[in-house]
Coordinates of C-alpha atoms in Angstrom, one line a residue:
M29 CA 0.0 0.0 0.0
C30 CA 1.4 3.4 -1.0
I31 CA 1.1 5.2 2.4
I32 CA 4.3 7.0 3.1
S33 CA 7.9 6.1 2.1
K34 CA 9.8 8.7 4.1
Q35 CA 9.4 10.5 7.4
H36 CA 8.4 14.0 8.3
S37 CA 11.2 16.0 9.9
M38 CA 10.5 18.8 12.3
C39 CA 13.2 20.7 10.4
A40 CA 10.6 21.8 7.9
I41 CA 8.8 24.1 10.4
F42 CA 11.9 26.2 11.1
P43 CA 13.4 28.7 8.6
K44 CA 16.7 27.9 7.1
G45 CA 18.1 31.3 7.9
I46 CA 21.1 32.9 6.2
I47 CA 22.8 30.6 3.7
V48 CA 26.5 30.5 4.6
S49 CA 29.2 30.5 2.0
S50 CA 31.1 27.5 3.2
I51 CA 29.0 24.9 5.0
K52 CA 31.8 22.6 6.0
A53 CA 33.9 25.4 7.3
D54 CA 31.1 26.7 9.5
F55 CA 30.4 23.1 10.7
T56 CA 33.6 23.2 12.7
S57 CA 32.6 26.4 14.4
A58 CA 29.0 25.2 15.0
L59 CA 30.2 22.0 16.5
L60 CA 32.5 23.8 18.9
H61 CA 29.7 26.2 19.9
A62 CA 27.4 23.2 20.4
W63 CA 30.0 21.6 22.6
Q64 CA 30.4 24.7 24.7
G65 CA 26.7 25.2 25.1
E66 CA 26.8 28.4 23.0
L67 CA 24.6 27.3 20.0
D68 CA 21.0 28.1 20.5
F69 CA 18.2 26.0 19.2
G70 CA 17.4 28.1 16.1
Q71 CA 21.0 28.2 15.1
L72 CA 21.3 24.4 15.5
I73 CA 18.3 23.9 13.2
N74 CA 19.7 26.3 10.6
Y75 CA 23.2 24.6 10.5
A76 CA 21.7 21.1 10.4
N77 CA 19.3 22.0 7.6
E78 CA 22.2 23.5 5.5
L79 CA 24.3 20.4 6.0
Q80 CA 21.5 18.1 4.8
A81 CA 20.8 20.4 1.9
V82 CA 24.3 19.8 0.5
G83 CA 24.2 16.1 1.2
E84 CA 26.2 16.1 4.4
S85 CA 23.6 14.4 6.6
P86 CA 26.2 12.5 8.6
L87 CA 27.7 15.8 9.7
A88 CA 24.2 17.0 10.7
A89 CA 23.8 13.9 12.8
V90 CA 27.1 14.6 14.6
L91 CA 26.0 18.2 15.2
Y92 CA 22.7 17.0 16.7
Q93 CA 24.4 14.4 18.9
T94 CA 26.9 16.8 20.2
W95 CA 24.2 19.4 21.0
L96 CA 22.1 16.8 22.9
R97 CA 25.1 15.7 25.0
R98 CA 26.1 19.2 26.0
N99 CA 22.8 21.1 26.1
Q100 CA 19.6 21.0 28.2
S101 CA 16.7 22.9 26.8
P102 CA 12.9 22.7 26.4
Y103 CA 13.6 21.7 22.8
N104 CA 15.6 18.5 23.4
H105 CA 12.7 16.3 22.3
L106 CA 12.5 18.1 19.0
V107 CA 16.2 17.7 18.5
C108 CA 15.9 14.0 19.2
F109 CA 13.1 13.7 16.7
N110 CA 15.2 15.5 14.0
L111 CA 18.2 13.3 14.8
G112 CA 16.0 10.3 14.4
T113 CA 14.9 11.4 11.0
V114 CA 18.5 11.9 9.9
L115 CA 19.6 8.5 11.2
F116 CA 16.6 6.8 9.7
N117 CA 17.3 8.3 6.2
L118 CA 21.0 7.2 6.6
G119 CA 19.8 3.6 7.3
D120 CA 20.9 3.6 11.0
F121 CA 17.6 2.1 12.2
P122 CA 18.9 1.1 15.7
G123 CA 20.2 4.6 16.2
A124 CA 16.9 6.1 15.0
K125 CA 15.0 3.8 17.4
E126 CA 17.1 5.0 20.3
V127 CA 16.6 8.7 19.8
Y128 CA 12.9 8.5 18.8
T129 CA 12.3 6.6 22.1
Q130 CA 14.2 9.3 23.9
A131 CA 12.0 12.0 22.3
I132 CA 8.9 10.2 23.6
Q133 CA 10.4 9.9 27.1
L134 CA 11.1 13.6 27.1
A135 CA 7.6 14.5 25.7
P136 CA 5.2 11.5 26.0
S137 CA 2.4 13.4 24.2
F138 CA 4.6 14.3 21.2
V139 CA 2.8 12.5 18.4
Q140 CA 5.3 12.5 15.5
P141 CA 8.0 10.3 17.0
H142 CA 5.4 7.6 17.7
F143 CA 4.7 7.4 14.0
N144 CA 8.3 7.4 12.9
L145 CA 9.2 4.9 15.6
G146 CA 6.6 2.6 14.1
L147 CA 8.3 2.9 10.7
T148 CA 11.7 2.2 12.3
Y149 CA 10.4 -0.9 14.1
E150 CA 9.0 -2.1 10.8
R151 CA 12.4 -1.7 9.1
L152 CA 14.0 -3.6 12.0
G153 CA 11.5 -6.5 11.5
Q154 CA 9.6 -5.8 14.7
A155 CA 6.1 -5.6 13.3
E156 CA 4.3 -5.9 16.7
D157 CA 6.2 -3.0 18.1
A158 CA 5.4 -1.0 14.9
I159 CA 1.7 -1.8 15.3
A160 CA 1.8 -0.7 19.0
Q161 CA 3.2 2.7 18.1
W162 CA 0.5 3.4 15.4
R163 CA -2.2 2.1 17.7
W164 CA -1.0 4.6 20.3
I165 CA -1.7 7.3 17.8
D166 CA -5.1 5.8 17.1
D167 CA -5.9 5.8 20.8
N168 CA -4.6 9.3 21.6
V169 CA -5.3 11.4 18.6
T170 CA -8.7 12.6 17.4
P171 CA -9.4 13.7 13.8
T172 CA -11.0 16.9 15.0
I173 CA -7.5 18.3 15.9
A174 CA -6.4 19.6 12.5
E175 CA -2.7 19.6 13.4
Y176 CA -2.7 15.8 13.9
R177 CA -5.4 14.7 11.4
Q178 CA -2.9 13.7 8.7
I179 CA -0.7 11.8 11.0
L180 CA -3.7 9.9 12.3
L181 CA -4.6 9.0 8.7
L182 CA -1.1 7.8 8.1
A183 CA -1.2 5.7 11.2
L184 CA -4.6 4.1 10.3
N185 CA -3.4 3.4 6.8
N186 CA -0.1 1.9 7.9
L187 CA -2.1 -0.3 10.4
G188 CA -4.3 -1.4 7.5
R189 CA -1.2 -2.1 5.3
I190 CA 0.7 -4.1 7.8
L191 CA -2.3 -6.2 9.0
E192 CA -3.1 -7.0 5.3
T193 CA 0.5 -8.3 4.8
R194 CA 0.0 -10.4 7.9
K195 CA -3.3 -11.7 6.5
Q196 CA -5.3 -10.1 9.3
Y197 CA -7.9 -9.0 6.8
A198 CA -10.8 -8.0 9.1
G199 CA -8.6 -5.7 11.2
A200 CA -7.0 -4.2 8.1
L201 CA -10.4 -3.5 6.6
D202 CA -11.6 -1.8 9.8
Y203 CA -8.6 0.5 9.9
L204 CA -9.0 1.5 6.3
A205 CA -12.7 2.1 6.6
R206 CA -12.0 4.4 9.5
S207 CA -9.4 6.3 7.5
L208 CA -11.9 6.7 4.6
A209 CA -14.5 8.0 7.0
I210 CA -12.1 10.8 7.9
N211 CA -10.9 11.5 4.4
P212 CA -12.8 9.7 1.6
N213 CA -10.6 11.0 -1.2
Q214 CA -7.8 8.5 -0.9
P215 CA -7.6 6.4 -4.0
D216 CA -4.8 4.1 -2.7
V217 CA -6.8 3.4 0.4
I218 CA -10.0 2.7 -1.5
H219 CA -8.1 0.3 -3.8
H220 CA -7.0 -1.8 -0.8
W221 CA -10.4 -1.5 0.9
V222 CA -12.0 -3.0 -2.2
Y223 CA -9.4 -5.8 -2.5
L224 CA -9.8 -6.7 1.2
R225 CA -13.5 -7.1 0.7
E226 CA -12.9 -9.3 -2.2
K227 CA -10.5 -11.5 -0.2
Q228 CA -13.0 -11.9 2.6
C229 CA -16.0 -12.6 0.2
I230 CA -17.9 -9.6 1.5
W231 CA -20.6 -9.0 -1.1
P232 CA -21.3 -6.7 -2.8
V233 CA -17.7 -5.8 -3.0
Y234 CA -18.5 -2.2 -3.8
G235 CA -20.2 -1.7 -0.4
S236 CA -21.3 1.5 1.1
I237 CA -18.9 3.7 3.0
S238 CA -19.5 7.3 4.1
S239 CA -18.7 9.9 1.4
V240 CA -17.1 7.4 -1.0
N241 CA -19.3 7.1 -4.1
S242 CA -19.4 4.0 -6.4
E243 CA -17.8 5.8 -9.3
L244 CA -14.7 6.7 -7.1
M245 CA -14.6 3.1 -6.0
R246 CA -14.5 1.9 -9.6
Q247 CA -11.9 4.5 -10.6
S248 CA -9.7 3.5 -7.6
T249 CA -9.9 -0.3 -8.2
S250 CA -6.6 -1.8 -9.2
A251 CA -6.1 -3.7 -12.4
L252 CA -5.7 -6.9 -10.3
A253 CA -8.8 -6.4 -8.2
M254 CA -10.8 -5.5 -11.3
L255 CA -10.3 -9.0 -12.7
S256 CA -12.9 -10.5 -10.3
L257 CA -15.3 -7.6 -10.8
S258 CA -15.6 -7.2 -14.5
D259 CA -15.4 -9.2 -17.7
D260 CA -15.2 -6.0 -19.8
P261 CA -11.7 -5.8 -21.4
E262 CA -12.2 -2.1 -22.0
Q263 CA -12.9 -1.5 -18.4
Q264 CA -9.8 -3.4 -17.5
L265 CA -7.8 -1.4 -19.9
T266 CA -9.1 1.8 -18.2
A267 CA -8.1 0.5 -14.8
A268 CA -4.6 -0.3 -16.1
R269 CA -4.2 3.1 -17.7
N270 CA -5.3 4.8 -14.4
Y271 CA -2.5 2.9 -12.7
V272 CA 0.0 4.1 -15.3
K273 CA -1.3 7.7 -15.0
N274 CA -1.1 7.7 -11.2
K275 CA 1.9 5.5 -10.5
I276 CA 4.4 5.4 -13.4
N277 CA 7.0 8.0 -14.0
S278 CA 7.0 8.4 -17.7
N279 CA 9.6 11.3 -17.6
V280 CA 12.6 9.0 -17.5
P281 CA 15.3 8.4 -20.1
K282 CA 14.7 5.5 -22.5
L283 CA 17.9 3.5 -22.3
A284 CA 17.9 0.7 -24.9
P285 CA 19.1 1.2 -28.5
A286 CA 16.5 0.9 -31.2
K287 CA 18.5 -1.8 -33.1
A288 CA 19.4 -5.3 -32.0
Y289 CA 22.8 -5.8 -30.4
G290 CA 23.9 -8.5 -32.8
H291 CA 24.9 -11.1 -30.2
K292 CA 25.7 -14.6 -31.5
K293 CA 23.3 -15.8 -28.7
I294 CA 20.1 -13.8 -28.2
R295 CA 20.1 -12.6 -24.6
I296 CA 16.7 -13.1 -22.8
G297 CA 16.1 -11.6 -19.4
Y298 CA 13.3 -12.7 -17.1
C299 CA 12.5 -10.4 -14.2
S300 CA 10.2 -11.1 -11.3
S301 CA 9.7 -10.9 -7.5
D302 CA 8.1 -14.3 -7.7
F303 CA 11.1 -16.7 -8.2
C304 CA 9.9 -18.7 -5.2
L305 CA 6.9 -20.9 -4.2
H306 CA 4.6 -18.9 -6.5
P307 CA 2.3 -19.9 -9.3
V308 CA 4.4 -18.1 -11.9
A309 CA 7.5 -19.9 -10.8
M310 CA 5.7 -23.2 -10.7
L311 CA 4.7 -22.8 -14.4
T312 CA 7.9 -21.4 -15.8
A313 CA 10.7 -23.5 -14.1
E314 CA 11.0 -26.0 -16.9
L315 CA 10.9 -23.4 -19.6
F316 CA 14.1 -21.8 -18.2
E317 CA 15.8 -25.2 -18.2
L318 CA 14.7 -26.0 -21.8
H319 CA 15.9 -22.9 -23.6
D320 CA 18.2 -23.7 -26.4
R321 CA 21.6 -22.7 -25.1
E322 CA 23.2 -22.8 -28.5
N323 CA 21.1 -19.8 -29.6
F324 CA 20.0 -18.2 -26.4
E325 CA 21.6 -16.9 -23.1
I326 CA 19.2 -16.7 -20.2
Y327 CA 19.3 -14.0 -17.5
G328 CA 17.2 -13.8 -14.3
Y329 CA 16.6 -10.5 -12.5
C330 CA 15.2 -11.2 -9.1
W331 CA 13.8 -9.1 -6.2
T332 CA 12.1 -12.0 -4.4
Q333 CA 11.6 -11.5 -0.7
Q334 CA 10.6 -15.1 0.2
G335 CA 13.2 -17.5 1.6
H336 CA 14.9 -20.5 0.0
S337 CA 13.0 -23.5 -1.5
P338 CA 13.9 -26.3 -3.9
L339 CA 11.8 -24.6 -6.6
R340 CA 13.7 -21.3 -6.1
Q341 CA 17.1 -23.2 -6.3
R342 CA 15.9 -24.9 -9.4
I343 CA 15.1 -21.6 -11.1
I344 CA 18.5 -20.2 -10.0
D345 CA 20.3 -23.2 -11.5
A346 CA 18.3 -22.9 -14.7
M347 CA 19.6 -19.4 -15.4
D348 CA 22.9 -18.7 -17.1
H349 CA 23.1 -15.5 -15.1
F350 CA 21.1 -14.7 -12.0
E351 CA 21.1 -11.2 -10.6
R352 CA 19.5 -10.0 -7.4
I353 CA 18.3 -6.4 -7.9
D354 CA 16.3 -5.8 -4.7
S355 CA 19.0 -3.5 -3.3
L356 CA 19.1 -1.5 -6.6
S357 CA 16.9 1.5 -7.5
D358 CA 14.7 1.1 -10.5
E359 CA 17.1 3.2 -12.5
A360 CA 20.2 1.3 -11.3
A361 CA 18.5 -2.0 -12.1
A362 CA 17.6 -0.8 -15.6
R363 CA 21.1 0.4 -16.2
L364 CA 22.5 -3.0 -15.1
I365 CA 20.1 -4.7 -17.6
L366 CA 21.4 -2.2 -20.2
E367 CA 25.0 -2.9 -19.4
Q368 CA 24.4 -6.6 -19.9
E369 CA 22.9 -5.9 -23.3
I370 CA 19.6 -7.8 -22.8
D371 CA 17.9 -8.2 -26.2
I372 CA 14.5 -9.2 -24.9
L373 CA 13.2 -8.5 -21.4
V374 CA 10.2 -10.6 -20.2
D375 CA 8.4 -9.1 -17.2
L376 CA 6.7 -11.8 -15.2
Q377 CA 5.0 -9.4 -12.8
G378 CA 2.6 -7.0 -14.5
Q379 CA 0.7 -4.9 -12.0
T380 CA 0.7 -7.5 -9.2
L381 CA 2.2 -7.4 -5.7
G382 CA 5.9 -6.6 -5.8
A383 CA 5.8 -5.1 -9.3
R384 CA 8.5 -2.7 -10.4
A385 CA 6.8 -1.1 -13.4
N386 CA 9.0 2.0 -13.2
L387 CA 12.0 -0.3 -13.9
M388 CA 10.4 -1.2 -17.3
A389 CA 9.6 2.5 -17.9
Y390 CA 13.4 3.1 -18.5
R391 CA 13.1 0.6 -21.4
P392 CA 16.4 -1.2 -20.6
A393 CA 15.9 -3.7 -23.5
P394 CA 15.0 -3.0 -27.1
I395 CA 12.1 -5.5 -26.9
Q396 CA 9.9 -5.8 -23.7
I397 CA 7.3 -8.4 -23.1
T398 CA 4.7 -9.2 -20.4
Y399 CA 3.9 -12.8 -19.5
L400 CA 1.8 -14.6 -16.9
G401 CA 2.0 -12.2 -13.9
L402 CA -1.1 -10.1 -14.7
P403 CA -3.9 -11.8 -16.7
A404 CA -4.9 -8.6 -18.3
T405 CA -3.4 -5.7 -20.2
T406 CA -0.8 -3.9 -18.2
G407 CA -1.5 -0.5 -19.9
L408 CA 2.3 0.1 -19.7
P409 CA 3.6 2.1 -22.7
S410 CA 7.0 0.4 -22.1
I411 CA 5.6 -3.1 -22.8
D412 CA 5.6 -4.1 -26.5
Y413 CA 4.1 -7.6 -26.5
V414 CA 2.0 -10.0 -24.5
I415 CA 2.3 -13.8 -24.9
A416 CA -1.1 -15.2 -25.8
D417 CA -3.0 -17.6 -28.0
R418 CA -6.0 -17.0 -30.2
F419 CA -8.5 -18.3 -27.8
L420 CA -7.1 -16.3 -24.9
I421 CA -7.1 -13.0 -26.9
P422 CA -9.2 -13.2 -30.0
E423 CA -8.0 -10.9 -32.7
E424 CA -11.2 -8.9 -32.5
H425 CA -10.4 -8.1 -28.8
A426 CA -6.7 -7.2 -29.4
H427 CA -7.5 -3.4 -29.5
Y428 CA -8.3 -3.6 -25.8
Y429 CA -4.6 -4.4 -25.0
S430 CA -1.8 -1.8 -24.9
E431 CA 0.5 -4.6 -25.9
K432 CA 0.5 -6.5 -29.3
P433 CA -0.3 -10.2 -28.8
L434 CA 2.4 -12.7 -29.6
Y435 CA 0.2 -15.7 -30.6
M436 CA 1.5 -19.1 -29.6
P437 CA 0.3 -21.8 -32.0
D438 CA -1.1 -24.1 -29.2
V439 CA -1.6 -22.5 -25.9
Y440 CA -0.3 -19.4 -24.1
Q441 CA 0.5 -21.1 -20.8
V442 CA 3.7 -23.1 -20.3
S443 CA 3.7 -26.1 -18.0
D444 CA 6.2 -27.9 -15.7
R445 CA 6.3 -31.6 -16.3
R446 CA 8.6 -32.1 -13.3
R447 CA 6.1 -30.9 -10.6
Q448 CA 6.0 -33.4 -7.8
C449 CA 2.8 -35.0 -6.5
G450 CA 2.5 -36.5 -3.0
P451 CA 0.5 -39.5 -1.9
I452 CA -3.2 -39.4 -2.8
P453 CA -5.1 -38.8 0.4
S454 CA -8.3 -40.6 1.4
R455 CA -11.7 -38.8 1.5
E456 CA -11.6 -39.2 5.2
N457 CA -8.3 -37.5 5.5
C458 CA -9.7 -34.6 3.4
H459 CA -12.9 -34.4 5.7
L460 CA -15.0 -35.4 2.7
P461 CA -18.0 -37.8 2.8
E462 CA -17.3 -41.3 1.7
E463 CA -20.1 -41.2 -0.8
G464 CA -21.4 -38.5 -3.1
F465 CA -20.1 -36.3 -5.9
V466 CA -17.2 -33.9 -5.0
F467 CA -17.1 -30.6 -6.8
C468 CA -14.1 -28.5 -6.0
S469 CA -12.8 -25.0 -6.7
F470 CA -9.4 -24.3 -5.2
N471 CA -9.1 -20.8 -6.6
N472 CA -8.2 -18.0 -4.3
N473 CA -11.3 -16.7 -2.4
Y474 CA -11.1 -13.3 -4.0
K475 CA -12.0 -14.9 -7.3
Y476 CA -15.4 -16.0 -5.9
T477 CA -18.4 -13.8 -6.9
P478 CA -22.0 -13.9 -5.6
D479 CA -23.4 -14.7 -9.1
V480 CA -21.1 -17.8 -9.5
F481 CA -21.6 -18.8 -5.9
S482 CA -25.4 -18.8 -6.4
V483 CA -24.9 -21.1 -9.4
W484 CA -22.7 -23.4 -7.2
M485 CA -25.4 -23.6 -4.6
N486 CA -28.0 -24.4 -7.4
I487 CA -25.7 -27.2 -8.5
L488 CA -25.5 -28.6 -5.0
R489 CA -29.3 -28.4 -4.7
R490 CA -29.7 -30.3 -7.9
V491 CA -27.2 -33.0 -7.1
P492 CA -28.2 -34.7 -3.8
G493 CA -25.4 -35.8 -1.6
S494 CA -22.8 -33.7 -3.4
V495 CA -20.4 -31.3 -1.6
L496 CA -18.3 -28.3 -2.7
W497 CA -14.7 -28.4 -1.7
L498 CA -13.2 -24.9 -1.4
L499 CA -9.9 -23.4 -0.4
A500 CA -9.8 -22.1 3.2
D501 CA -7.9 -19.0 2.4
N502 CA -8.9 -17.0 5.5
P503 CA -11.4 -17.5 8.4
W504 CA -13.5 -14.4 7.5
A505 CA -14.1 -15.7 3.9
E506 CA -15.0 -19.1 5.3
T507 CA -17.5 -17.6 7.7
N508 CA -19.0 -15.4 5.0
L509 CA -19.3 -18.2 2.4
I510 CA -21.1 -20.4 5.0
N511 CA -23.5 -17.6 5.7
E512 CA -24.0 -17.0 2.0
A513 CA -24.7 -20.7 1.5
K514 CA -27.3 -20.6 4.3
T515 CA -29.1 -17.6 2.8
R516 CA -29.4 -19.7 -0.4
G517 CA -30.9 -22.7 1.4
I518 CA -27.8 -24.8 1.5
D519 CA -26.6 -26.4 4.8
S520 CA -23.0 -25.6 5.9
D521 CA -22.0 -29.3 5.8
R522 CA -22.3 -29.1 2.0
L523 CA -19.2 -26.9 2.0
V524 CA -15.8 -28.4 2.9
F525 CA -12.8 -26.2 3.3
A526 CA -9.2 -27.3 2.6
S527 CA -6.3 -25.6 4.3
R528 CA -3.2 -24.6 2.4
V529 CA -0.6 -27.3 2.2
D530 CA 2.7 -27.8 0.4
P531 CA 2.6 -27.9 -3.4
E532 CA 3.0 -31.7 -3.7
H533 CA 0.1 -32.4 -1.2
Y534 CA -2.0 -29.7 -2.9
L535 CA -1.6 -31.5 -6.2
A536 CA -2.6 -34.8 -4.7
R537 CA -6.0 -33.4 -3.7
F538 CA -7.1 -33.0 -7.3
A539 CA -7.1 -36.8 -7.6
V540 CA -9.8 -37.0 -4.9
A541 CA -12.3 -34.6 -6.5
D542 CA -14.7 -35.4 -9.3
L543 CA -15.1 -32.1 -11.1
F544 CA -13.4 -28.7 -10.9
L545 CA -15.8 -25.8 -11.0
D546 CA -14.1 -22.7 -12.4
S547 CA -14.6 -19.2 -11.2
F548 CA -15.8 -16.3 -13.4
P549 CA -14.8 -13.7 -14.5
F550 CA -11.4 -14.5 -13.0
N551 CA -10.7 -18.1 -14.1
A552 CA -8.2 -20.5 -12.7
G553 CA -4.8 -20.2 -14.3
T554 CA -2.1 -22.3 -12.7
T555 CA -4.8 -24.0 -10.6
A556 CA -6.6 -25.2 -13.8
N557 CA -3.3 -26.4 -15.2
D558 CA -2.6 -28.4 -12.1
A559 CA -6.1 -29.9 -12.1
L560 CA -5.8 -31.0 -15.8
W561 CA -2.3 -32.4 -15.1
M562 CA -3.8 -34.5 -12.4
G563 CA -6.6 -35.7 -14.7
L564 CA -9.4 -33.7 -13.1
P565 CA -11.9 -32.3 -15.6
V566 CA -12.3 -28.5 -15.4
L567 CA -15.7 -26.9 -16.2
T568 CA -15.3 -23.3 -17.1
R569 CA -17.3 -20.3 -18.1
S570 CA -15.5 -18.1 -20.7
G571 CA -16.2 -14.5 -21.4
C572 CA -14.5 -11.6 -23.1
S573 CA -11.5 -10.7 -20.9
F574 CA -8.1 -12.4 -20.6
A575 CA -8.8 -13.6 -17.1
S576 CA -12.1 -15.1 -18.1
R577 CA -10.6 -17.1 -21.0
M578 CA -7.6 -18.7 -19.3
A579 CA -9.1 -22.1 -18.5
G580 CA -10.9 -22.1 -21.9
A581 CA -7.5 -21.7 -23.5
L582 CA -6.1 -24.7 -21.6
L583 CA -9.2 -26.8 -22.4
T584 CA -8.9 -25.9 -26.1
A585 CA -5.3 -27.1 -26.2
A586 CA -6.5 -30.3 -24.3
G587 CA -9.1 -31.0 -27.0
L588 CA -12.0 -30.6 -24.5
P589 CA -14.2 -27.7 -25.9
E590 CA -17.3 -29.4 -24.5
L591 CA -16.1 -28.2 -21.0
I592 CA -16.2 -24.6 -22.1
T593 CA -19.5 -22.8 -21.5
Y594 CA -20.4 -19.2 -22.3
N595 CA -23.2 -18.4 -19.9
L596 CA -24.0 -19.4 -16.3
H597 CA -27.1 -21.3 -17.3
D598 CA -25.2 -23.7 -19.5
Y599 CA -22.4 -23.9 -16.9
E600 CA -24.9 -25.0 -14.3
D601 CA -26.6 -27.6 -16.5
K602 CA -23.3 -29.0 -17.7
A603 CA -22.1 -29.4 -14.1
V604 CA -25.3 -31.3 -13.1
A605 CA -25.2 -33.5 -16.2
L606 CA -21.6 -34.5 -15.5
A607 CA -22.3 -35.3 -11.9
Q608 CA -25.1 -37.6 -13.0
S609 CA -23.0 -39.3 -15.6
P610 CA -20.1 -41.3 -14.0
E611 CA -19.1 -42.8 -17.4
Q612 CA -18.7 -39.4 -19.0
C613 CA -16.4 -38.2 -16.1
L614 CA -14.4 -41.4 -16.5
R615 CA -14.0 -40.8 -20.3
L616 CA -12.8 -37.2 -19.6
R617 CA -10.2 -38.6 -17.1
E618 CA -8.9 -41.1 -19.6
H619 CA -8.7 -38.4 -22.3
L620 CA -6.7 -36.2 -19.9
K621 CA -4.4 -39.1 -19.1
N622 CA -3.6 -39.3 -22.8
I623 CA -3.2 -35.6 -23.1
R624 CA -0.6 -35.5 -20.3
S625 CA 1.7 -37.8 -22.2
S626 CA 1.0 -37.0 -25.9
G627 CA -1.0 -33.8 -26.2
V628 CA 0.2 -30.2 -26.9
L629 CA -1.1 -28.8 -23.5
F630 CA 1.8 -30.2 -21.5
D631 CA 4.4 -30.4 -24.3
T632 CA 6.9 -28.0 -22.7
P633 CA 9.8 -28.6 -25.2
R634 CA 7.3 -27.7 -28.0
F635 CA 6.3 -24.5 -26.2
A636 CA 9.9 -23.5 -25.6
Y637 CA 10.7 -24.0 -29.3
N638 CA 7.7 -22.0 -30.5
L639 CA 8.5 -19.2 -28.1
E640 CA 12.1 -19.1 -29.3
Q641 CA 10.9 -18.8 -32.9
H642 CA 9.0 -15.7 -31.8
F643 CA 12.1 -14.3 -30.1
K644 CA 14.2 -14.9 -33.2
R645 CA 11.7 -13.2 -35.5
L646 CA 11.4 -10.1 -33.2
I647 CA 15.2 -9.7 -33.2
A648 CA 15.3 -10.1 -37.0
E649 CA 12.7 -7.4 -37.4
L650 CA 14.9 -4.9 -35.4
N651 CA 17.7 -5.3 -37.9

């Protein structure tokens, strides 16, 4: 959440005074006077400001520290605060913590150091202590005091942000709702408020909140959150462009040359924050391994925060060069990519969590492509192409994309044939009934919508003894889904929730279910791939948008168009018919078994070859 990235210094409320001709020369004199107790508070602030203005923040810190050791005045708490700000910006978080704490001890009701101390605790990895500081502000500051209103908003927003990252969604939503009640004109906060409602299955998602109208909610909805709310590709393009307008710095130099570098081996760079246990990594690992090393050289640019895993190590091993760029600014990372003369840069992120779209804005490579991360148009002027297939993005819909489709001949989605499956569990171990048809939908809960959920309940009603097996993503969603089922006349025991498990055990679950019910308008992507790999038929509803056609693209490649429906009435009837026809389900499973070994859907070497042919053609067209 974009709340605040730097701290407020009290220096700003004091005039800088007379600009001296030689800052460093005067520093010696100022330091001596501070030591002797002869530098008054106003002079201290002036000198420290001047030092910071010319990039000498360490000297400003020394001056503040000297003054604090040798002077006692009613302003010591302000000096501690300013020193904390300097140390924080210099990356000395333990030092900042110490002096912010001292400022609070000297003036317990001084609000600003509580906020900054929260930021400092967060940088130190002490989230609970950060939360405590911001809650202190919430408990002690009222929005009626104009002087403190903005800092209260920042505290509430940071509480919402940090609780969301800890998956404490209900508390996060409450803090953001209170922030919007104070100031409804906060598009970033509205964006997260909407997404939090999606994650908890609070319907309608565009709920009522004081002074926030529905149009502002729609305008503030992120490209990712929009995928579950709309099947309109034009509306999704608008959301993407709003993001670009508000978040992307377009006034940056374009670094890459217009012509190809002429390397003997084409240099392909893949960049992502998801080189870890993430769906994108789970799909692409084998692709990196299979690239033709006689004609291509593969680079990975990573800013992943998650720790080590066998999948992550596998991806690192698959790259010819693997660069961590999390400590680099966007410009520095772009210049590194430029220095390494990457011919084609493939962004696996889009506008998803962890994205660095401003890195792409520098255009560090002559050709830039988006793939997999965001199942929609990015709206980014710096992205030239999107990898697709003709089912995923029909040619008549291509004008809704800021990128030009690179059409793969079979299917847009790559697969990993080396994914591991654990032992198949029993129904009892999965808390499923021994008898009865098992529908499942292991999509993330934010993909569920009231319209599709109503259809699912109709299906359960029409198939006696059946159950719906869902992902237990968070307890608030689980409670809300049970309540929604009851309002539709379906007992809670017809819903079974599966907790998150390791990838191999998650894969094994698909062998227990009878039919996968897809979500709409945000289809299953990696999840549908996994289900089909495990031989579980997937019933989907396809629409107009990228996200609503993902599963249909996979089923087309699998030769199963009969599992693609185009309205919810047909979707419901097809699900009921399959549940009442065991022999048809068995035929579908046998078909998928054959597809796994001989079809194009999981033919990763074929996919890699076809993608490389596109890469070669794009480079040839630059010359």
